[in-house]
C-alpha cells in the first residue's frame, strides 16, 4: 500500500496558490497525499509565507534546491523528487504549470512509471524562446492525465496529437483559489491603509520575467511607459519588486520614475487585495493575467505573446510589449474598461473535477 495516494510537486508561489485548492480537497476527502517543495523559490518572503497565509500545512519534503542555471536546478530537482517518490510510492504525481519544478516532477514521475497529472495543461504562447513554453510542452506530452483549464487549451493539445481520452477540461484552479481567499483578503489585509492607497485610484505593476528584467532596454521601457502614464493620469503605481528585478535596477543603473513606488514582495492575500482594488494592473505574469480577469480588474500585459489568450478575447487584457508608446496607448484604452467581461476560467470547482477524474 503506497504511503501517499497523490504526490504534489511544487516550487514557486503560483504553484502553491494554484495547487492549494487541490491540497485542501485532499484533506477534506481524506485522500492520503504528500507535498514536495523543490525550493525553486528559496526566499522565505516568496514561498514560506504563502503556506502560512493560505493556512496550509508545511510541505512534507523540502528539497531546498535554490538558485542555479536552468539545467543545474532542474537536474538537482529530478534527483531529489525521484528519491521522494521511491520512498513514498504514490499512485499519482501532480505537477502544475510551466516551471522547472513542474518539468522536473514530470520527468521524475515518467522515469519511475508513476502516473503523471498535469494541472493547467495545454497553455501555449507559441514562443519557444521562453523556457516556460518548453517546460509546459514537455510536461503535457509526458502526462497521463492532462487537466486543461479551457476548451481552447484542450483543442491545442489535441492539435499536437495528444489523445482526447487523456484530456479533461476542468476549469482553472486559480478560480478556486481566488474564490476561497478573496473574502479572507478583504477581511484581514490592511495593505491599502499601509501604503495610503484609495480603491480604484492607483495602478499595480509586476515585472519579473527574465526576458524583461534581464534586458535593460525592455526593463527601462516598462518603467518609462508606466511612469509616464501614471504622471499623466495623476495616480500612483505600486510595484512589489522581485529581488532579481531589484538587483538589475542597480546593475543597469536604471532610474525609477517618481510615480512608481517600489515595495518588497507581498503575500498572496495582500496582493489579492491590491489586484481587486487597483484601477489597472500592468504585468508580465501569466497568473496575474488570470487573476485580474477573474477579479474584473483591467489588465495590461507587457509581453509580446501570452499563453492566456482567453483574457484578451473577453476584453480583460491587452498585449502591448515594452515600448513606452504602446504601453501608453494600451493603458489609455484599458483604464476605462468596466470589468463587465465574462470569466473564461470556470466556476471555482476545478479541484474537485481534477480529483474526480484522477480517482
Short mmCIF file of C-alpha atoms in Angstrom, two decimals, residues 23-346:
data_model
loop_
_atom_site.label_atom_id
_atom_site.label_comp_id
_atom_site.label_asym_id
_atom_site.label_seq_id
_atom_site.Cartn_x
_atom_site.Cartn_y
_atom_site.Cartn_z
CA UNK A 23 -4.38 20.03 -1.30
CA UNK A 24 -7.39 21.29 0.67
CA UNK A 25 -9.69 18.96 -1.27
CA UNK A 26 -7.43 16.00 -0.45
CA UNK A 27 -7.61 16.94 3.24
CA UNK A 28 -11.39 17.24 3.04
CA UNK A 29 -11.81 13.93 1.24
CA UNK A 30 -9.20 12.17 3.40
CA UNK A 31 -7.06 11.20 0.42
CA UNK A 32 -3.50 10.32 1.55
CA UNK A 33 -1.09 12.75 -0.05
CA UNK A 34 2.32 14.34 0.26
CA UNK A 35 3.64 17.75 -0.75
CA UNK A 36 7.15 18.03 -2.21
CA UNK A 37 8.58 21.55 -2.23
CA UNK A 38 11.58 21.77 -4.54
CA UNK A 39 12.77 25.09 -3.15
CA UNK A 40 12.87 26.70 -6.61
CA UNK A 41 11.83 29.92 -4.88
CA UNK A 42 14.20 29.87 -1.96
CA UNK A 43 13.37 33.23 -0.34
CA UNK A 44 11.07 32.92 2.67
CA UNK A 45 9.21 36.05 1.52
CA UNK A 46 8.45 34.36 -1.78
CA UNK A 47 7.13 30.98 -0.63
CA UNK A 48 7.01 30.02 3.05
CA UNK A 49 4.70 32.92 3.80
CA UNK A 50 2.22 31.55 1.27
CA UNK A 51 1.79 28.28 3.15
CA UNK A 52 1.17 30.22 6.34
CA UNK A 53 -1.24 32.74 4.83
CA UNK A 54 -3.18 30.11 2.93
CA UNK A 55 -3.40 28.05 6.13
CA UNK A 56 -1.73 25.06 4.53
CA UNK A 57 0.47 22.62 6.43
CA UNK A 58 4.19 22.88 5.85
CA UNK A 59 5.46 20.73 2.95
CA UNK A 60 6.30 17.15 3.85
CA UNK A 61 9.54 17.34 1.86
CA UNK A 62 11.66 20.41 1.11
CA UNK A 63 14.47 19.82 -1.35
CA UNK A 64 15.93 23.33 -0.87
CA UNK A 65 17.37 23.37 -4.38
CA UNK A 66 17.74 27.14 -4.58
CA UNK A 67 19.39 29.02 -7.40
CA UNK A 68 21.47 27.83 -10.34
CA UNK A 69 21.22 27.60 -14.09
CA UNK A 70 18.02 26.12 -15.51
CA UNK A 71 19.87 22.86 -16.21
CA UNK A 72 21.52 22.66 -12.79
CA UNK A 73 18.29 23.49 -10.97
CA UNK A 74 16.20 21.01 -12.96
CA UNK A 75 18.75 18.20 -12.64
CA UNK A 76 19.02 18.60 -8.86
CA UNK A 77 15.24 18.65 -8.57
CA UNK A 78 14.85 15.44 -10.59
CA UNK A 79 17.26 13.60 -8.27
CA UNK A 80 15.51 14.86 -5.14
CA UNK A 81 11.99 14.18 -6.41
CA UNK A 82 12.95 10.70 -7.59
CA UNK A 83 14.22 9.84 -4.10
CA UNK A 84 10.97 11.04 -2.51
CA UNK A 85 8.86 9.08 -5.00
CA UNK A 86 10.88 5.93 -4.28
CA UNK A 87 10.15 6.34 -0.58
CA UNK A 88 6.50 7.41 -0.83
CA UNK A 89 5.45 5.20 -3.76
CA UNK A 90 2.46 7.39 -4.72
CA UNK A 91 -0.03 6.22 -7.30
CA UNK A 92 -0.14 9.66 -8.96
CA UNK A 93 2.16 12.65 -9.19
CA UNK A 94 0.59 16.07 -9.81
CA UNK A 95 2.52 19.00 -11.29
CA UNK A 96 1.16 22.40 -12.20
CA UNK A 97 2.01 24.89 -14.90
CA UNK A 98 5.31 25.54 -16.60
CA UNK A 99 8.09 25.91 -14.04
CA UNK A 100 11.35 23.99 -13.75
CA UNK A 101 9.72 22.25 -10.78
CA UNK A 102 6.86 21.07 -13.00
CA UNK A 103 9.28 19.78 -15.63
CA UNK A 104 11.43 18.03 -13.02
CA UNK A 105 8.37 16.42 -11.43
CA UNK A 106 7.16 15.27 -14.84
CA UNK A 107 10.50 13.68 -15.72
CA UNK A 108 10.93 12.01 -12.33
CA UNK A 109 7.40 10.55 -12.44
CA UNK A 110 7.77 9.28 -16.00
CA UNK A 111 11.10 7.59 -15.23
CA UNK A 112 9.52 5.69 -12.33
CA UNK A 113 6.39 4.72 -14.23
CA UNK A 114 4.22 6.69 -11.81
CA UNK A 115 1.04 8.14 -13.31
CA UNK A 116 1.50 11.85 -14.03
CA UNK A 117 -1.21 14.51 -13.95
CA UNK A 118 -0.55 17.99 -15.35
CA UNK A 119 -2.74 20.79 -13.99
CA UNK A 120 -3.16 23.76 -16.34
CA UNK A 121 -2.28 21.68 -19.39
CA UNK A 122 -2.49 22.99 -22.93
CA UNK A 123 -1.38 26.59 -22.45
CA UNK A 124 0.71 27.85 -25.37
CA UNK A 125 2.41 31.18 -26.09
CA UNK A 126 3.96 29.80 -29.32
CA UNK A 127 7.20 31.49 -28.29
CA UNK A 128 9.79 28.74 -27.95
CA UNK A 129 12.40 31.23 -26.73
CA UNK A 130 10.52 31.23 -23.41
CA UNK A 131 11.84 28.42 -21.19
CA UNK A 132 8.33 28.11 -19.76
CA UNK A 133 6.97 27.18 -23.18
CA UNK A 134 9.35 24.25 -23.47
CA UNK A 135 8.55 23.16 -19.90
CA UNK A 136 4.80 23.11 -20.48
CA UNK A 137 5.07 21.26 -23.80
CA UNK A 138 7.31 18.55 -22.32
CA UNK A 139 5.12 18.16 -19.23
CA UNK A 140 2.00 17.86 -21.38
CA UNK A 141 3.45 15.16 -23.61
CA UNK A 142 4.76 13.19 -20.63
CA UNK A 143 1.46 13.34 -18.72
CA UNK A 144 -1.05 10.51 -18.46
CA UNK A 145 -3.82 12.90 -17.41
CA UNK A 146 -3.98 16.44 -18.78
CA UNK A 147 -6.24 18.85 -16.90
CA UNK A 148 -6.96 21.65 -19.34
CA UNK A 149 -8.37 24.87 -17.90
CA UNK A 150 -10.39 25.76 -21.00
CA UNK A 151 -11.78 24.22 -24.16
CA UNK A 152 -9.22 26.16 -26.20
CA UNK A 153 -6.38 24.60 -24.21
CA UNK A 154 -7.87 21.14 -24.85
CA UNK A 155 -8.13 21.91 -28.56
CA UNK A 156 -4.44 22.87 -28.70
CA UNK A 157 -3.47 19.60 -27.00
CA UNK A 158 -5.46 17.54 -29.50
CA UNK A 159 -3.86 19.52 -32.35
CA UNK A 160 -0.47 18.31 -31.06
CA UNK A 161 -1.60 14.70 -31.33
CA UNK A 162 -2.47 14.03 -27.70
CA UNK A 163 -5.29 11.52 -27.31
CA UNK A 164 -8.54 13.16 -26.26
CA UNK A 165 -9.06 10.38 -23.69
CA UNK A 166 -6.14 11.79 -21.69
CA UNK A 167 -7.60 15.32 -21.60
CA UNK A 168 -10.20 16.64 -19.16
CA UNK A 169 -11.46 20.23 -19.22
CA UNK A 170 -11.69 21.21 -15.56
CA UNK A 171 -11.56 24.99 -15.37
CA UNK A 172 -8.60 26.66 -13.70
CA UNK A 173 -7.80 26.12 -10.04
CA UNK A 174 -6.94 29.82 -9.74
CA UNK A 175 -10.69 30.49 -9.74
CA UNK A 176 -11.00 28.13 -6.77
CA UNK A 177 -8.08 29.87 -5.03
CA UNK A 178 -9.42 33.38 -5.64
CA UNK A 179 -12.91 32.33 -4.53
CA UNK A 180 -11.57 30.70 -1.37
CA UNK A 181 -9.31 33.58 -0.39
CA UNK A 182 -10.86 36.87 -1.58
CA UNK A 183 -13.18 37.25 1.40
CA UNK A 184 -10.29 36.44 3.72
CA UNK A 185 -8.09 39.01 1.96
CA UNK A 186 -10.80 41.68 2.20
CA UNK A 187 -11.29 40.99 5.89
CA UNK A 188 -7.67 40.54 7.01
CA UNK A 189 -5.46 42.59 4.68
CA UNK A 190 -4.55 46.16 5.65
CA UNK A 191 -2.29 46.70 2.65
CA UNK A 192 -4.28 49.66 1.26
CA UNK A 193 -4.06 51.51 4.54
CA UNK A 194 -0.39 50.58 4.94
CA UNK A 195 0.54 52.20 1.63
CA UNK A 196 -2.01 55.02 1.76
CA UNK A 197 -3.94 53.84 -1.32
CA UNK A 198 -7.55 54.50 -2.26
CA UNK A 199 -9.53 51.82 -4.13
CA UNK A 200 -9.68 52.49 -7.87
CA UNK A 201 -7.16 55.34 -7.57
CA UNK A 202 -3.85 53.53 -8.08
CA UNK A 203 -2.12 51.19 -10.52
CA UNK A 204 -0.37 47.92 -9.68
CA UNK A 205 2.77 46.83 -11.55
CA UNK A 206 4.51 43.46 -11.60
CA UNK A 207 7.54 42.74 -13.79
CA UNK A 208 9.78 39.78 -13.10
CA UNK A 209 10.23 37.69 -16.26
CA UNK A 210 13.79 37.14 -17.45
CA UNK A 211 13.09 38.46 -20.94
CA UNK A 212 12.01 41.76 -19.38
CA UNK A 213 14.05 42.41 -16.24
CA UNK A 214 17.29 40.89 -17.60
CA UNK A 215 17.12 43.19 -20.65
CA UNK A 216 17.95 46.81 -19.76
CA UNK A 217 16.10 48.25 -22.75
CA UNK A 218 12.89 46.31 -22.12
CA UNK A 219 13.02 46.98 -18.38
CA UNK A 220 13.59 50.69 -18.98
CA UNK A 221 10.73 50.74 -21.49
CA UNK A 222 8.31 49.25 -18.95
CA UNK A 223 9.31 51.69 -16.21
CA UNK A 224 9.23 54.64 -18.58
CA UNK A 225 5.85 53.84 -20.12
CA UNK A 226 4.16 53.02 -16.82
CA UNK A 227 5.70 56.03 -15.09
CA UNK A 228 4.58 58.43 -17.81
CA UNK A 229 1.03 57.07 -17.79
CA UNK A 230 0.87 57.47 -14.02
CA UNK A 231 2.16 61.05 -14.30
CA UNK A 232 -0.39 61.95 -16.97
CA UNK A 233 -3.32 60.48 -15.02
CA UNK A 234 -2.06 61.63 -11.61
CA UNK A 235 -2.31 58.20 -9.97
CA UNK A 236 0.48 56.36 -8.14
CA UNK A 237 1.93 52.98 -9.12
CA UNK A 238 2.77 50.32 -6.55
CA UNK A 239 5.46 47.89 -7.72
CA UNK A 240 6.14 44.85 -5.43
CA UNK A 241 9.54 44.10 -6.89
CA UNK A 242 11.15 40.69 -7.17
CA UNK A 243 14.70 40.53 -5.72
CA UNK A 244 16.14 39.70 -9.14
CA UNK A 245 14.49 42.75 -10.69
CA UNK A 246 15.70 45.00 -7.85
CA UNK A 247 19.27 43.78 -8.36
CA UNK A 248 19.03 44.51 -12.08
CA UNK A 249 17.81 48.06 -11.46
CA UNK A 250 21.14 48.74 -9.78
CA UNK A 251 23.19 46.67 -12.23
CA UNK A 252 21.71 48.51 -15.25
CA UNK A 253 21.71 51.89 -13.45
CA UNK A 254 18.03 52.37 -14.27
CA UNK A 255 16.08 55.21 -12.71
CA UNK A 256 12.62 54.60 -11.29
CA UNK A 257 10.03 57.31 -12.13
CA UNK A 258 8.80 59.29 -9.12
CA UNK A 259 5.26 57.98 -9.64
CA UNK A 260 6.41 54.34 -9.24
CA UNK A 261 6.79 53.17 -5.64
CA UNK A 262 8.94 50.09 -5.05
CA UNK A 263 7.94 47.77 -2.19
CA UNK A 264 9.06 44.31 -1.11
CA UNK A 265 7.25 41.20 -2.40
CA UNK A 266 3.83 40.69 -0.83
CA UNK A 267 1.91 37.71 0.45
CA UNK A 268 -0.96 36.36 -1.61
CA UNK A 269 -3.74 37.87 0.50
CA UNK A 270 -2.24 41.36 0.36
CA UNK A 271 -1.57 41.02 -3.36
CA UNK A 272 -5.11 39.78 -3.96
CA UNK A 273 -6.46 42.81 -2.10
CA UNK A 274 -4.37 45.11 -4.29
CA UNK A 275 -5.43 43.37 -7.51
CA UNK A 276 -9.10 43.64 -6.62
CA UNK A 277 -8.79 47.34 -5.73
CA UNK A 278 -6.47 48.65 -8.47
CA UNK A 279 -7.76 50.76 -11.33
CA UNK A 280 -5.38 48.96 -13.72
CA UNK A 281 -2.81 46.20 -13.36
CA UNK A 282 0.30 46.16 -15.57
CA UNK A 283 2.09 42.82 -15.55
CA UNK A 284 4.26 40.26 -17.31
CA UNK A 285 2.86 37.41 -15.17
CA UNK A 286 0.58 34.77 -16.64
CA UNK A 287 -1.07 34.13 -13.29
CA UNK A 288 -1.82 37.82 -12.76
CA UNK A 289 -3.50 37.94 -16.17
CA UNK A 290 -5.86 35.22 -14.95
CA UNK A 291 -6.44 36.71 -11.51
CA UNK A 292 -7.29 40.17 -12.79
CA UNK A 293 -9.67 38.65 -15.33
CA UNK A 294 -11.47 36.79 -12.53
CA UNK A 295 -11.48 39.88 -10.29
CA UNK A 296 -12.79 42.10 -13.14
CA UNK A 297 -9.80 44.43 -12.94
CA UNK A 298 -8.43 45.66 -16.32
CA UNK A 299 -5.01 44.27 -17.19
CA UNK A 300 -2.18 45.40 -19.46
CA UNK A 301 0.44 42.76 -20.31
CA UNK A 302 3.96 43.97 -21.06
CA UNK A 303 4.89 40.98 -23.19
CA UNK A 304 4.79 40.18 -26.90
CA UNK A 305 2.89 36.89 -26.51
CA UNK A 306 0.60 35.28 -23.96
CA UNK A 307 -0.45 31.74 -23.12
CA UNK A 308 -3.69 33.17 -21.69
CA UNK A 309 -5.35 34.39 -24.92
CA UNK A 310 -8.80 33.95 -23.34
CA UNK A 311 -8.13 37.05 -21.23
CA UNK A 312 -7.56 39.08 -24.39
CA UNK A 313 -10.53 37.53 -26.19
CA UNK A 314 -13.01 38.54 -23.46
CA UNK A 315 -11.62 42.09 -23.27
CA UNK A 316 -9.98 41.82 -19.85
CA UNK A 317 -6.40 42.14 -21.07
CA UNK A 318 -4.31 43.71 -23.81
CA UNK A 319 -0.82 42.76 -25.00
CA UNK A 320 1.40 45.81 -25.52
CA UNK A 321 5.05 44.74 -25.42
CA UNK A 322 7.55 47.01 -23.69
CA UNK A 323 7.76 50.13 -25.83
CA UNK A 324 6.64 53.18 -23.84
CA UNK A 325 4.40 54.43 -26.65
CA UNK A 326 2.45 51.16 -26.89
CA UNK A 327 2.19 50.94 -23.10
CA UNK A 328 0.70 54.43 -23.04
CA UNK A 329 -1.78 53.65 -25.83
CA UNK A 330 -2.82 50.37 -24.23
CA UNK A 331 -3.19 51.89 -20.79
CA UNK A 332 -5.34 54.70 -22.18
CA UNK A 333 -7.66 52.07 -23.65
CA UNK A 334 -7.78 49.63 -20.72
CA UNK A 335 -8.07 52.09 -17.84
CA UNK A 336 -11.65 52.89 -18.83
CA UNK A 337 -12.81 49.23 -19.00
CA UNK A 338 -15.63 48.50 -16.57
CA UNK A 339 -14.90 44.83 -15.83
CA UNK A 340 -18.11 43.52 -17.35
CA UNK A 341 -16.44 40.68 -19.28
CA UNK A 342 -17.25 37.02 -18.65
CA UNK A 343 -14.84 34.75 -16.76
CA UNK A 344 -13.47 32.08 -19.16
CA UNK A 345 -11.73 30.01 -16.46
CA UNK A 346 -14.57 28.10 -14.83
#
